[in-house]
Amino acid sequence: MCSGSTMTQMDRTRLFDGWADHYDPSAAAEDDFPFAGYERILDEVVGLADVRPGMRILDLGVGTGNLAARFLRKSCLVWGMDFSAKMVAQARASVPQATLVRANLLDEWPISFQQRFDRVVSAYVLHESALDTRVKLLKRIATDRLSPGGRILIADIAFPTTSARAEASQRWAASWDEDECYWAADEATAACNEAGLLATYRQLSACGGVFVFTLDQSG
Ligand SMILES: C[S@@+](CC[C@H](N)C(=O)[O-])C[C@H]1O[C@@H](n2cnc3c(N)ncnc32)[C@H](O)[C@@H]1O
């Protein structure tokens, strides 16, 4: 079972600081693992979010602001969090209307982010943590940070099943990072259901897709 990045937080923020200047071309131009379908996948997050003007959106791991920008174009109010100072600086330049903060999404959130949002979204971020860490985070967000009727949308490097993920690890062995916990939808859905979350998943490229999570209020 993948246990997540073994790098220290300082090393991880340094890694993303170093990536910030050339992140956009590397993500958008990728036709292969891990970013295949990147633009379409972000568009799908917005489609599945089904927003109205004025809705409050939180983007976790906002990066340079590519997903946040899409919600601003829909006249939403956008908050973004990222632990890389350089990524936040890029986002401040590209989405100045968003409220941005430098913080680790796995730590206690800054006070101004301790509120409820209509949608909490994240793209290409959570695969850095182990599945049980992600499930606990998603449950906490669904319980404490979503408005009634809210939903969480997660786009990431993901596969429909654990066996599809195992095949992919062979196919892309040269660029597969064993420290990263790429999603398998069957495994993630079962773990989330167990924790009281409903989950749906849509595969959108050979290595990427979008989850929608809501609180299971049937029990
Ligand atoms: C691959 S980039 C994705 C950026 C953006 N979401 C996108 O789709 O283009 C991952 C981003 O998540 C941030 N990140 C990763 N782990 C984080 C954490 N634990 N807390 C806050 N930000 C984090 C990184 O600094 C980086 O900006």
Coordinates of N, CA, C and O in Angstrom, one line a residue, residues 81-146:
M81 N -5.6 27.8 -1.9 CA -4.5 27.5 -0.9 C -3.4 26.8 -1.6 O -3.7 25.9 -2.4
D82 N -2.2 27.1 -1.3 CA -1.0 26.3 -1.8 C 0.2 26.5 -0.9 O 0.3 27.6 -0.3
F83 N 1.0 25.5 -0.7 CA 2.1 25.7 0.2 C 3.4 26.2 -0.4 O 4.4 26.5 0.2
S84 N 3.3 26.4 -1.8 CA 4.5 26.9 -2.5 C 4.4 28.4 -2.7 O 3.4 28.9 -3.3
A85 N 5.3 29.2 -2.1 CA 5.3 30.6 -2.2 C 5.3 31.0 -3.7 O 4.6 32.0 -4.1
K86 N 6.1 30.3 -4.5 CA 6.3 30.7 -5.9 C 5.0 30.4 -6.7 O 4.6 31.2 -7.6
M87 N 4.3 29.3 -6.4 CA 3.1 29.0 -7.0 C 2.0 30.1 -6.6 O 1.3 30.5 -7.5
V88 N 2.0 30.4 -5.4 CA 1.0 31.4 -4.9 C 1.3 32.8 -5.7 O 0.4 33.5 -6.1
A89 N 2.6 33.1 -5.8 CA 2.9 34.3 -6.5 C 2.4 34.3 -8.0 O 1.9 35.3 -8.5
Q90 N 2.6 33.1 -8.6 CA 2.1 33.0 -10.0 C 0.5 33.1 -10.0 O 0.0 33.8 -10.9
A91 N -0.1 32.5 -9.1 CA -1.6 32.6 -9.0 C -2.0 34.0 -8.7 O -3.0 34.5 -9.3
R92 N -1.3 34.7 -7.9 CA -1.7 36.1 -7.6 C -1.6 37.0 -8.9 O -2.4 37.9 -9.1
A93 N -0.7 36.6 -9.8 CA -0.6 37.4 -11.0 C -1.7 36.9 -12.0 O -2.3 37.8 -12.7
S94 N -2.0 35.7 -12.0 CA -3.0 35.2 -13.1 C -4.4 35.3 -12.6 O -5.3 35.4 -13.4
V95 N -4.7 35.2 -11.3 CA -6.1 35.3 -10.8 C -6.1 36.2 -9.6 O -6.4 35.9 -8.5
P96 N -5.9 37.5 -9.9 CA -5.8 38.5 -8.8 C -7.1 38.7 -8.0 O -7.1 39.1 -6.9
Q97 N -8.2 38.3 -8.6 CA -9.5 38.4 -8.0 C -9.7 37.3 -6.9 O -10.6 37.5 -6.0
A98 N -8.9 36.3 -6.9 CA -9.1 35.2 -5.9 C -8.4 35.6 -4.6 O -7.5 36.4 -4.6
T99 N -8.9 35.0 -3.5 CA -8.3 35.2 -2.2 C -7.4 34.0 -2.0 O -7.8 32.9 -2.0
L100 N -6.1 34.3 -1.9 CA -5.0 33.3 -1.9 C -4.3 33.3 -0.6 O -4.0 34.3 -0.1
V101 N -3.9 32.1 -0.2 CA -3.1 32.0 1.0 C -2.0 30.9 0.8 O -2.2 29.9 0.1
R102 N -0.8 31.1 1.4 CA 0.2 30.1 1.4 C 0.0 29.2 2.7 O 0.2 29.7 3.8
A103 N -0.4 28.0 2.5 CA -0.6 27.1 3.7 C -0.6 25.7 3.2 O -0.9 25.4 2.0
N104 N -0.3 24.8 4.1 CA -0.4 23.3 3.8 C -1.8 22.8 4.1 O -2.3 23.0 5.2
L105 N -2.4 22.3 3.0 CA -3.8 21.9 3.1 C -4.0 20.7 4.1 O -5.1 20.5 4.6
L106 N -2.9 20.0 4.5 CA -3.0 18.9 5.5 C -2.9 19.4 6.9 O -3.2 18.7 7.8
D107 N -2.5 20.7 7.1 CA -2.4 21.3 8.4 C -3.7 22.0 8.8 O -4.6 22.0 7.9
E108 N -3.8 22.6 10.0 CA -5.0 23.4 10.3 C -5.0 24.6 9.3 O -4.0 25.2 9.1
W109 N -6.2 24.8 8.8 CA -6.3 25.9 7.8 C -6.3 27.3 8.4 O -6.8 27.4 9.5
P110 N -5.8 28.3 7.7 CA -5.9 29.6 8.2 C -7.3 30.0 8.5 O -8.2 29.5 7.9
I111 N -7.4 30.9 9.5 CA -8.7 31.2 10.1 C -9.7 31.7 9.0 O -10.9 31.4 8.9
S112 N -9.2 32.5 8.0 CA -10.0 33.0 6.9 C -10.6 31.9 6.0 O -11.5 32.2 5.2
F113 N -10.0 30.7 6.1 CA -10.5 29.6 5.3 C -11.3 28.7 6.1 O -11.8 27.7 5.6
Q114 N -11.5 29.0 7.4 CA -12.4 28.1 8.2 C -13.8 28.6 8.1 O -14.4 29.2 9.0
Q115 N -14.4 28.4 6.9 CA -15.7 28.8 6.6 C -16.3 27.7 5.7 O -15.6 26.7 5.3
R116 N -17.5 27.8 5.3 CA -18.1 26.8 4.4 C -18.1 27.3 2.9 O -18.3 28.5 2.7
F117 N -17.9 26.3 2.0 CA -17.8 26.6 0.6 C -18.9 25.8 -0.1 O -19.2 24.7 0.3
D118 N -19.3 26.3 -1.3 CA -20.3 25.6 -2.1 C -19.6 24.4 -2.8 O -20.2 23.3 -3.0
R119 N -18.4 24.6 -3.2 CA -17.6 23.6 -3.9 C -16.2 23.7 -3.4 O -15.6 24.7 -3.3
V120 N -15.6 22.5 -3.1 CA -14.2 22.4 -2.8 C -13.6 21.6 -3.9 O -14.1 20.5 -4.2
V121 N -12.6 22.2 -4.6 CA -12.0 21.5 -5.8 C -10.5 21.4 -5.6 O -9.9 22.1 -4.8
S122 N -9.9 20.4 -6.4 CA -8.5 20.3 -6.3 C -8.1 19.5 -7.6 O -8.8 18.5 -8.0
A123 N -7.0 19.9 -8.1 CA -6.5 19.2 -9.4 C -5.0 18.8 -9.2 O -4.2 19.7 -9.0
Y124 N -4.7 17.5 -9.4 CA -3.3 17.1 -9.5 C -2.5 17.4 -8.2 O -1.4 17.8 -8.2
V125 N -3.2 17.2 -7.0 CA -2.5 17.5 -5.8 C -2.6 16.3 -4.8 O -1.6 15.9 -4.2
L126 N -3.7 15.7 -4.6 CA -3.9 14.7 -3.5 C -3.2 13.4 -3.7 O -3.0 12.6 -2.7
H127 N -2.7 13.1 -4.9 CA -2.0 11.8 -5.1 C -0.7 11.8 -4.3 O 0.0 10.8 -4.2
E128 N -0.3 12.9 -3.7 CA 0.9 13.0 -2.9 C 0.7 12.4 -1.5 O 1.7 12.1 -0.8
S129 N -0.5 12.2 -1.1 CA -0.8 11.7 0.2 C -1.3 10.2 0.1 O -2.0 9.9 -0.9
A130 N -1.2 9.5 1.2 CA -1.7 8.1 1.2 C -3.2 8.2 1.2 O -3.8 9.2 1.6
L131 N -3.8 7.1 0.8 CA -5.3 7.0 0.6 C -6.0 7.3 1.9 O -7.0 8.1 2.0
D132 N -5.5 6.7 3.0 CA -6.2 7.0 4.3 C -6.2 8.4 4.7 O -7.1 9.0 5.3
T133 N -5.1 9.1 4.4 CA -4.9 10.5 4.7 C -6.0 11.3 3.9 O -6.6 12.2 4.4
R134 N -6.1 11.0 2.6 CA -7.0 11.7 1.8 C -8.4 11.5 2.2 O -9.2 12.4 2.2
V135 N -8.8 10.2 2.6 CA -10.1 9.9 3.0 C -10.5 10.8 4.2 O -11.6 11.4 4.3
K136 N -9.6 10.8 5.2 CA -9.8 11.6 6.4 C -10.0 13.1 6.0 O -10.9 13.7 6.6
L137 N -9.2 13.6 5.1 CA -9.3 15.0 4.7 C -10.6 15.2 4.1 O -11.3 16.2 4.4
L138 N -11.0 14.4 3.1 CA -12.2 14.6 2.4 C -13.4 14.5 3.3 O -14.4 15.3 3.2
K139 N -13.4 13.6 4.3 CA -14.5 13.5 5.3 C -14.6 14.8 6.1 O -15.7 15.3 6.3
R140 N -13.4 15.3 6.5 CA -13.4 16.5 7.4 C -13.9 17.7 6.5 O -14.7 18.5 7.0
I141 N -13.5 17.8 5.3 CA -14.0 18.9 4.4 C -15.5 18.8 4.3 O -16.3 19.7 4.4
A142 N -16.0 17.5 3.9 CA -17.4 17.3 3.7 C -18.2 17.7 4.9 O -19.3 18.3 4.8
T143 N -17.7 17.4 6.1 CA -18.5 17.6 7.3 C -18.4 19.1 7.8 O -19.4 19.7 8.1
D144 N -17.2 19.7 7.7 CA -17.0 21.0 8.3 C -16.9 22.2 7.4 O -17.0 23.3 7.8
R145 N -16.6 21.9 6.1 CA -16.3 23.0 5.2 C -17.2 23.1 4.0 O -17.1 24.0 3.2
L146 N -18.2 22.2 3.8 CA -19.1 22.3 2.7 C -20.4 22.9 3.2 O -20.9 22.6 4.2

